[in-house]
Tab-separated table of C-alpha atoms in Angstrom:
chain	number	residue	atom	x	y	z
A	1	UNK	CA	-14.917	-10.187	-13.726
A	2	UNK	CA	-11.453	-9.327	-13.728
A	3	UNK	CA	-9.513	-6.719	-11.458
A	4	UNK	CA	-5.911	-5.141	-10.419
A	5	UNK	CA	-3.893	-5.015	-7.534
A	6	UNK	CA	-5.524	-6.831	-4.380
A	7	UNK	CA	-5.452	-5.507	-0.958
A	8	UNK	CA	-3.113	-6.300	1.660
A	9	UNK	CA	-3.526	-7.649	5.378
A	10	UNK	CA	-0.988	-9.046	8.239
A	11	UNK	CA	-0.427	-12.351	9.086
A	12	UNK	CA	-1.748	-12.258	12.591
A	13	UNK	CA	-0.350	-9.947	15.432
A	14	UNK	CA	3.138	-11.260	14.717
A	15	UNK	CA	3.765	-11.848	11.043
A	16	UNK	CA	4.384	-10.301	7.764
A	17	UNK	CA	2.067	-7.756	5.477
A	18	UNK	CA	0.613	-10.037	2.395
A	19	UNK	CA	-1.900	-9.662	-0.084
A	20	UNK	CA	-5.121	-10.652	0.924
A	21	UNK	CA	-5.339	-13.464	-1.351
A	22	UNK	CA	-2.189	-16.028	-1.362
A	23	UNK	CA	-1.508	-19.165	-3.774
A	24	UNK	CA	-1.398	-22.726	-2.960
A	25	UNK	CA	0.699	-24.156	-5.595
A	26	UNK	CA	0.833	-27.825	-4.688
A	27	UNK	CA	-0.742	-28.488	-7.982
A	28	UNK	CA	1.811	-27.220	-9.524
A	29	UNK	CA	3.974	-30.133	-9.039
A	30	UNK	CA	2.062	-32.946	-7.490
A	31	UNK	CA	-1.857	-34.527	-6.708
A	32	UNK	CA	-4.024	-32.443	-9.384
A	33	UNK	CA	-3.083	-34.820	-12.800
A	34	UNK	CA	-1.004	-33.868	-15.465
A	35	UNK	CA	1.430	-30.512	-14.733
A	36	UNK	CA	2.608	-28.048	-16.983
A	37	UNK	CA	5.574	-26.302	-15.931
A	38	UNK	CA	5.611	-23.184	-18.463
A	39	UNK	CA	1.442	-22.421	-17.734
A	40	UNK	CA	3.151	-22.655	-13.965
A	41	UNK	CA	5.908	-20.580	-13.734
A	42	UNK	CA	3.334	-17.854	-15.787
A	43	UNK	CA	1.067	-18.211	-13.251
A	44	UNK	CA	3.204	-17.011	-10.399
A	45	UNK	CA	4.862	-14.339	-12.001
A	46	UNK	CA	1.434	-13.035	-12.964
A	47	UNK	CA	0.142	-13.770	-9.261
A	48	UNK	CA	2.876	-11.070	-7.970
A	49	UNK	CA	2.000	-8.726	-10.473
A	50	UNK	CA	-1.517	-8.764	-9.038
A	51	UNK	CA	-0.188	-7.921	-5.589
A	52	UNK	CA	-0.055	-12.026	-4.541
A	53	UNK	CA	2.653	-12.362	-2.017
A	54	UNK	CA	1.963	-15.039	0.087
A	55	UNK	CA	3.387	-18.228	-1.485
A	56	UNK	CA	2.354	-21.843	-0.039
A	57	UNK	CA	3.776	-25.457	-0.536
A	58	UNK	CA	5.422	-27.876	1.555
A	59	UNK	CA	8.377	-30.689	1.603
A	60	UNK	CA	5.287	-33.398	1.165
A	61	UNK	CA	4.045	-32.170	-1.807
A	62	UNK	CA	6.184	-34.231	-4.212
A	63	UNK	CA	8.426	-35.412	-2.339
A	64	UNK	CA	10.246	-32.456	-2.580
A	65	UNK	CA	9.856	-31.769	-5.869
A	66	UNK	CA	7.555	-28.295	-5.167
A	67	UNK	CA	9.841	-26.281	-3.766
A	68	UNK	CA	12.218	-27.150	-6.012
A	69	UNK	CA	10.066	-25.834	-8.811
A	70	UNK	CA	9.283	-22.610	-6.877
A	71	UNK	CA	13.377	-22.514	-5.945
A	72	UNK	CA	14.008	-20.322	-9.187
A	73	UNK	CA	11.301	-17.910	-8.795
A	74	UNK	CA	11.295	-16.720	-5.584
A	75	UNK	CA	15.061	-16.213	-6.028
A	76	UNK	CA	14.088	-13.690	-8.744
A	77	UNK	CA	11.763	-11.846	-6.352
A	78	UNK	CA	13.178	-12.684	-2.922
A	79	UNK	CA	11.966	-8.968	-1.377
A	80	UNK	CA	8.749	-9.158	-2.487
A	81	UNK	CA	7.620	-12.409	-1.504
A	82	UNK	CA	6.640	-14.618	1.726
A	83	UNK	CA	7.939	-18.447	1.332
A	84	UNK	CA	5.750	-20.789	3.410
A	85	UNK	CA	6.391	-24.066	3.342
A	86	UNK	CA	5.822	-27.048	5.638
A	87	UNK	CA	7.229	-30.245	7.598
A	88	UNK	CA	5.526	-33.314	9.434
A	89	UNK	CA	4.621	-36.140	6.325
A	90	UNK	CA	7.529	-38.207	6.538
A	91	UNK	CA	7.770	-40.388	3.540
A	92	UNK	CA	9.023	-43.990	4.129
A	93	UNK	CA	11.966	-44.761	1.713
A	94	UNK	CA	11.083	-48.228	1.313
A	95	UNK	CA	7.360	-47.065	0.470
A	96	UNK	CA	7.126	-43.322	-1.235
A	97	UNK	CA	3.178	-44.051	-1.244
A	98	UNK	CA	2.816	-43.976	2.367
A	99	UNK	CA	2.969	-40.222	4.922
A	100	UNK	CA	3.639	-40.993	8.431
A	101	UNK	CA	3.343	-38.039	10.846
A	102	UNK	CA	6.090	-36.587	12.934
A	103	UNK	CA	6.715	-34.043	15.020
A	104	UNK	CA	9.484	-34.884	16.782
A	105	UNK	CA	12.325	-32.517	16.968
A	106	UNK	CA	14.941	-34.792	15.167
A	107	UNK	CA	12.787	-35.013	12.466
A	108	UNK	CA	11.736	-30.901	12.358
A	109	UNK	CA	15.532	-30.243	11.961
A	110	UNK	CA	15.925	-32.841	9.619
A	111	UNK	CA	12.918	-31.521	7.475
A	112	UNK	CA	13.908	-27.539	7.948
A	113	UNK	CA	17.290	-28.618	6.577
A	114	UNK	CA	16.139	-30.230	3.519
A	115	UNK	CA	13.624	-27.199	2.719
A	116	UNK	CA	16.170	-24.820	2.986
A	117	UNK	CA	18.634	-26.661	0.392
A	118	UNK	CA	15.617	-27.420	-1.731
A	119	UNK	CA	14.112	-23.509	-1.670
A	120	UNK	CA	17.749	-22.785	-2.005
A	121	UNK	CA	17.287	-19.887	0.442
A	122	UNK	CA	18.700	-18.310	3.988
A	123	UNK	CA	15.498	-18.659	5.664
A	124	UNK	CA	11.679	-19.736	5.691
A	125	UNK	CA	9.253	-16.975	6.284
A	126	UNK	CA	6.969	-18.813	7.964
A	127	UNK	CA	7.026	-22.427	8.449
A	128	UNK	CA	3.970	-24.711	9.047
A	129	UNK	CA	3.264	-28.159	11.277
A	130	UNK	CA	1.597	-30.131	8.859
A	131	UNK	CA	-0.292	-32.242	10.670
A	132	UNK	CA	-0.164	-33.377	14.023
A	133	UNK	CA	1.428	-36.102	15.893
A	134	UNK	CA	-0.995	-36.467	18.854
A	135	UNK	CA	2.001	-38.931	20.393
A	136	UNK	CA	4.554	-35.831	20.651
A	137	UNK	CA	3.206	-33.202	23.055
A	138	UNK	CA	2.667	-29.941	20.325
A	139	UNK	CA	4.488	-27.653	23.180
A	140	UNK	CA	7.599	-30.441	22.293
A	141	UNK	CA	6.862	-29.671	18.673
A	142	UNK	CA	6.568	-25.612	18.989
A	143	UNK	CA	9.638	-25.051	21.309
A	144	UNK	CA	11.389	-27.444	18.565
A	145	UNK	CA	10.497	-24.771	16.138
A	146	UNK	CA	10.859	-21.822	18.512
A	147	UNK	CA	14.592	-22.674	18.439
A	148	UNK	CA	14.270	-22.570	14.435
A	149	UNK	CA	13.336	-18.991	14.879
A	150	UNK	CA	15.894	-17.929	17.361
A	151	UNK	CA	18.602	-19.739	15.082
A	152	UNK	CA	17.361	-17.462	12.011
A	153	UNK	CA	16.234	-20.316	9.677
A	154	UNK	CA	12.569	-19.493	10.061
A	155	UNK	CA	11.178	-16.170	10.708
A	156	UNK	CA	8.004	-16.578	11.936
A	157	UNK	CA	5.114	-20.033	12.945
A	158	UNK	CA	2.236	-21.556	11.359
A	159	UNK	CA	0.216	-24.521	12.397
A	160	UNK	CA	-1.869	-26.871	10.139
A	161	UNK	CA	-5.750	-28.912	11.430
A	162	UNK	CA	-4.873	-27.688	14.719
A	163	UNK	CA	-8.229	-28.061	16.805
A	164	UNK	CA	-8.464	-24.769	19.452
A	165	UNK	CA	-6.746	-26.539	22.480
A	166	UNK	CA	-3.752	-27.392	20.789
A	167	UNK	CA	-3.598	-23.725	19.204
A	168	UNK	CA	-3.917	-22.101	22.852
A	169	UNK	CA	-1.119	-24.654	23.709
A	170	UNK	CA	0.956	-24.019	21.047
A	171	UNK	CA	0.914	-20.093	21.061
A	172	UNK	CA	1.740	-20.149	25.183
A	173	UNK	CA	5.193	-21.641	23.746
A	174	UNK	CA	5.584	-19.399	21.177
A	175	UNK	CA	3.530	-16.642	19.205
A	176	UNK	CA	1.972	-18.591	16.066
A	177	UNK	CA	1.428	-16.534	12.966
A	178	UNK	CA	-1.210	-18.278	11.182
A	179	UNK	CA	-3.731	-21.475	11.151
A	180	UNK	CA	-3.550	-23.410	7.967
A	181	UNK	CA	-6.957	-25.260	7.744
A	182	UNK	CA	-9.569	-25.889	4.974
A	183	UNK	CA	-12.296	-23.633	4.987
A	184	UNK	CA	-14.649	-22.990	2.083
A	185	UNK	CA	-18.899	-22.641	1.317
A	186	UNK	CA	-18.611	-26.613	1.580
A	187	UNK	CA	-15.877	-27.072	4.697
A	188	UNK	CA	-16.833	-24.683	8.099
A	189	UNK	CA	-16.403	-26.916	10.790
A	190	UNK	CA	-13.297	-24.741	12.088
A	191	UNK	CA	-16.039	-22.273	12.854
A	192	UNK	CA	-17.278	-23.996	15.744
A	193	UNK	CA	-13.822	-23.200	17.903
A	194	UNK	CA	-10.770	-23.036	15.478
A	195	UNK	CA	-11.507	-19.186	14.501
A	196	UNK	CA	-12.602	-18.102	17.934
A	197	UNK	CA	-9.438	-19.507	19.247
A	198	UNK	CA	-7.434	-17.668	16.735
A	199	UNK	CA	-9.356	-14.701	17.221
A	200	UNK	CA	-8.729	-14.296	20.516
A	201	UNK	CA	-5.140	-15.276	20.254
A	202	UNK	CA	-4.688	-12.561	17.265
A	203	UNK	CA	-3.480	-15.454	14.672
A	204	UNK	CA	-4.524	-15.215	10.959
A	205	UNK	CA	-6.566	-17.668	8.959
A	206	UNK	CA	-5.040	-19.235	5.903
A	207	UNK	CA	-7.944	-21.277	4.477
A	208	UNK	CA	-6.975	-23.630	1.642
A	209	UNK	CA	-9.268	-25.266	-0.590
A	210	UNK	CA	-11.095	-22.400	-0.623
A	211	UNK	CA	-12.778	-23.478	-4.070
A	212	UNK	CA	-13.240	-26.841	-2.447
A	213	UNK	CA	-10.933	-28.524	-4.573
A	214	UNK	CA	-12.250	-26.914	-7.655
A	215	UNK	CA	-15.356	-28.435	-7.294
A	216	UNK	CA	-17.132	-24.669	-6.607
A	217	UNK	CA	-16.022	-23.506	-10.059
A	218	UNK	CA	-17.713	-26.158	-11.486
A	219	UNK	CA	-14.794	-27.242	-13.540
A	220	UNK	CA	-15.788	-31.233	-12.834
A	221	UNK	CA	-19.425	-32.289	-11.092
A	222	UNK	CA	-17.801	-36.335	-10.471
A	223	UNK	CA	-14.185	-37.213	-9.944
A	224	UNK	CA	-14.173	-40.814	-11.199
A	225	UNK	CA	-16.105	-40.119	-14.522
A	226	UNK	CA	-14.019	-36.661	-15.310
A	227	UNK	CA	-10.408	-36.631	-13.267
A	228	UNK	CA	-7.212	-38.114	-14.210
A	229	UNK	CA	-6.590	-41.739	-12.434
A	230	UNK	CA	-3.805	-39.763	-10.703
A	231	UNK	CA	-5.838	-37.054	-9.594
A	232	UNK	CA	-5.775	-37.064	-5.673
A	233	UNK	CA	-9.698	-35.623	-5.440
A	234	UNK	CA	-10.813	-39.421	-6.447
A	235	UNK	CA	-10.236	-39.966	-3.269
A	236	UNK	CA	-11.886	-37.846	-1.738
A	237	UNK	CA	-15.740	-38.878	-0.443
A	238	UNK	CA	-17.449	-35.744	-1.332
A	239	UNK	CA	-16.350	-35.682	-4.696
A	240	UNK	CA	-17.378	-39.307	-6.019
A	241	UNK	CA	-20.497	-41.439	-6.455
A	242	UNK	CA	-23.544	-39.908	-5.240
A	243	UNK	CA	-21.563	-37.644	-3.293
A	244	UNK	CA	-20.825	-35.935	-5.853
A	245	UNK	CA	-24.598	-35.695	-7.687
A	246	UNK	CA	-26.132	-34.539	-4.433
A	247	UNK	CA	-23.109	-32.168	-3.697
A	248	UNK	CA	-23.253	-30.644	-7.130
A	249	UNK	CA	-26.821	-30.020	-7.301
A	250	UNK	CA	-25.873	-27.229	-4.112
A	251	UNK	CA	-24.372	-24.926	-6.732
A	252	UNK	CA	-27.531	-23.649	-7.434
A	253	UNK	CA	-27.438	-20.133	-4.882
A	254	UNK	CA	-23.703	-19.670	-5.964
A	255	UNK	CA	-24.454	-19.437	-9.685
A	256	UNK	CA	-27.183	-17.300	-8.908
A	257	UNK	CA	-25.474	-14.887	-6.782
A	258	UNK	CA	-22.444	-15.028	-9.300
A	259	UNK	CA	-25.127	-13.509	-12.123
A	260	UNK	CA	-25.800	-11.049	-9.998
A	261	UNK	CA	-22.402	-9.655	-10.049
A	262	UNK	CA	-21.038	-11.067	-14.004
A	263	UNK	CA	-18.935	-12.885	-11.527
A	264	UNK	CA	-17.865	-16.657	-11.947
A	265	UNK	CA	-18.790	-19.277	-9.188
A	266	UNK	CA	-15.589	-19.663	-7.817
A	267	UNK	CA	-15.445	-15.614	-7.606
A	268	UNK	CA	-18.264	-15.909	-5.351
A	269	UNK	CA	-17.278	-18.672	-3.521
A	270	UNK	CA	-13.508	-16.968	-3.038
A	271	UNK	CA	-15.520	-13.542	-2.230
A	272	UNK	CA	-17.530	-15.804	0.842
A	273	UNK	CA	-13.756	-16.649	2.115
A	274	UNK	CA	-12.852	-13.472	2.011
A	275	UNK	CA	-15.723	-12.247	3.715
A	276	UNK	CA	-15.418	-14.415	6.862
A	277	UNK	CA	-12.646	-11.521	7.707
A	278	UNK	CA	-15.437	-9.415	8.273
A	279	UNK	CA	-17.503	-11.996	9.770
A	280	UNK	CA	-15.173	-13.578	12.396
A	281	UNK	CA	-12.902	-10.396	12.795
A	282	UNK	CA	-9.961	-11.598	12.248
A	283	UNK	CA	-7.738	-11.617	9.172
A	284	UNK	CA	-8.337	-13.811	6.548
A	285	UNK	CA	-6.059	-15.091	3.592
A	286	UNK	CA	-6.962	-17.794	1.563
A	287	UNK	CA	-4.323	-19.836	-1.295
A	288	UNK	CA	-6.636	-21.139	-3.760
A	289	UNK	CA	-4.932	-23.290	-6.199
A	290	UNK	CA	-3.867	-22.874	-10.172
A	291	UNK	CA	-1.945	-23.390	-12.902
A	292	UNK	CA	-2.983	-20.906	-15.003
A	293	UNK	CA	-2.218	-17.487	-15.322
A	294	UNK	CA	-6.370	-16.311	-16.365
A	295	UNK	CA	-7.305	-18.054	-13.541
A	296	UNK	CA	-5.372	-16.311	-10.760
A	297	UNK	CA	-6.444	-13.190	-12.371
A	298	UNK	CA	-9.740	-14.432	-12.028
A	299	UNK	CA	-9.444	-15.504	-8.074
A	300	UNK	CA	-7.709	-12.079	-7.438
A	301	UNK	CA	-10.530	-9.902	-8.774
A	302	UNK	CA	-12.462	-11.926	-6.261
A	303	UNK	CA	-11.082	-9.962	-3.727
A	304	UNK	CA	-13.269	-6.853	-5.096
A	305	UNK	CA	-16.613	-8.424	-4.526
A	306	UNK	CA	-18.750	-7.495	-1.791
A	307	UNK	CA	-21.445	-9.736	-0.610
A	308	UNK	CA	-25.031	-8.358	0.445
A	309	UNK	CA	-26.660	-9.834	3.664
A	310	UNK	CA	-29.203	-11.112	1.406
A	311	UNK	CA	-26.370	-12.886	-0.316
A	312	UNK	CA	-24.406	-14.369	2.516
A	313	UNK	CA	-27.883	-15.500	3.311
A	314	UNK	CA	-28.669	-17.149	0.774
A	315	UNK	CA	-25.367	-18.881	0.372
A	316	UNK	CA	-25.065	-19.833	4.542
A	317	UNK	CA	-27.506	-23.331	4.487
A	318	UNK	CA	-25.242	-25.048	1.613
A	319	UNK	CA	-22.479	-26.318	3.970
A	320	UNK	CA	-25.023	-28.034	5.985
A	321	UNK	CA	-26.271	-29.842	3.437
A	322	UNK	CA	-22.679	-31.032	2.129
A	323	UNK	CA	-22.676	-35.083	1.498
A	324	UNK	CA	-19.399	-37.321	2.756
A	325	UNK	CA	-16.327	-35.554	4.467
A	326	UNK	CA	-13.487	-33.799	3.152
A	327	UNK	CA	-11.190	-36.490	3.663
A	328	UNK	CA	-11.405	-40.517	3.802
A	329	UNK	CA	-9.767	-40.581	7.307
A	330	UNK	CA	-10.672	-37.268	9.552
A	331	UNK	CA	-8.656	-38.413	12.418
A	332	UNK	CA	-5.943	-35.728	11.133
A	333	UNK	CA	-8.089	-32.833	10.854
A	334	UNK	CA	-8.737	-30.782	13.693
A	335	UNK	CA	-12.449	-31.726	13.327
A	336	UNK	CA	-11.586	-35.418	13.574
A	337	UNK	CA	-10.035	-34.364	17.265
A	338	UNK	CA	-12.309	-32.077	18.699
């Protein structure tokens, strides 16, 4: 099922109109195997024509190297487009393996700097904390990026795995435009206070992963046996060993309900993220992932589909049921601190 132009909806109370429907494109450069650079740069000039405006990566994803691939193209559409990038994974020099966290405000301006020359712009639409440094206080961390705002080299906030607390916190400092957290059929825990929080506060939800990694497409069923050895999902527990069987063997209801509308599975499980909009009340943009130029007309079109209570039923017990976490180590999730 393919479609046009998607729909539009505002970054919380205080940000920008975007399409419904953003695009991660950390894969572009970095954690998803092999890259190709042409499929790439296809893919996001066919993403705007579908009314894609929202544009995600960070200075992690890389080490650098993702926003210098974006640089070019969003310098060819500069009005039409939202940059969002984001700062806190340091990367040791002696040790470009490693992230270490920070917040601190010597190392905000150091990382706001280096975004700027790399995106080769005036100013970040809306710039993201990462992850959290629980040792810096994250009204420390906001006012540091308050100032960013007032200076004009960010326009508007963004927070990433914050738990409800430190959004309440954070927005008292400063109004934050959107929570970056993962959020898909297989990943809901941010339901339990995350979305109320932003709810009440008026701040959008930017889920990412939305296709869980790809693994709701069905394009691989085990990471080990299919996935590159560079392919950052092998290390993810949900996505290896019997994980992975028991996980897989959930796609069941979302193939079904994907007949039902000569959809694809990762239409329907887009269509579900979309849906939580309705749900929660509060808008909802998700920045699924790709490299390929049929495939974000695919996830676009997903923006279309309307699911039927029945449906949403049928497709609500599967999270539940998910085997092994989304990440090794938790304790940088908002889950992990709640």
């Amino acid at each position: 099922m393919t479609d046009s132009t998607i729909p539009t909806a505002r970054l919380g109370a205080t940000g920008p109109e975007v399409g419904v429907q953003g695009l991660g494109c950390m894969g572009m450069s970095f954690a998803y195997g092999p890259v190709d650079a042409k499929a790439s740069r296809a893919t996001l000039e066919r993403a705007l024509e579908l009314g894609v405006t929202l544009y995600d990566t960070a200075d992690a994803y890389g080490m650098g190297e993702n926003e210098k691939f974006l640089s070019p193209f969003f310098k060819s559409h500069r009005d039409r487009l939202v940059i969002a990038t984001k700062f806190a994974l340091s990367i040791p020099a002696d040790d470009p393996t490693r992230r270490v966290i920070r917040n601190d405000a010597p190392y905000i301006r150091q990382a706001v700097e280096a975004s700027l020359k790399r995106l080769d712009v005036d100013v970040i639409d809306l710039y993201y904390m990462h992850r959290r440094d629980v040792n810096v206080p994250i009204e420390e961390t906001v006012a540091t990026m308050a100032e960013l705002v007032r200076e004009g080299k960010v326009k508007h906030l963004g927070l990433s795995e914050v738990t409800a607390q430190e959004l309440h916190a954070a927005q008292a400092v400063h109004p934050i435009a959107a929570v970056q957290s993962e959020w898909s059929l297989f990943s809901r825990d941010i339901e339990a206070n995350v979305v109320p929080a932003a709810r009440e506060l008026g701040v959008a939800l930017v889920p990412y992963s939305p296709l869980g990694r790809g693994f709701l497409t069905g394009s691989f069923t085990n990471a080990d046996k299919e996935l590159s050895s560079d392919d950052f999902r092998r290390q993810q527990p949900r996505f290896t060993g019997d994980n992975a069987a028991a996980n897989a063997a959930l796609l069941e209801p979302v193939r079904s309900v994907a007949e039902a509308h000569d959809a694809s599975p990762g239409q329907i499980a887009l269509a579900w993220v979309q849906q939580r909009s309705a749900v929660h009340g509060l808008p909802v943009i998700p920045i699924p992932g790709t490299r390929k130029p049929t495939r974000v007309e695919e996830n676009a079109a997903a923006t279309h589909i309307v699911l039927t209570e029945a449906e949403l039923a049928l497709l609500e017990p599967i999270a539940a049921k998910v085997a092994g976490e989304r990440y090794a180590d938790m304790t940088f999730t908002s889950a992990g601190r709640e």
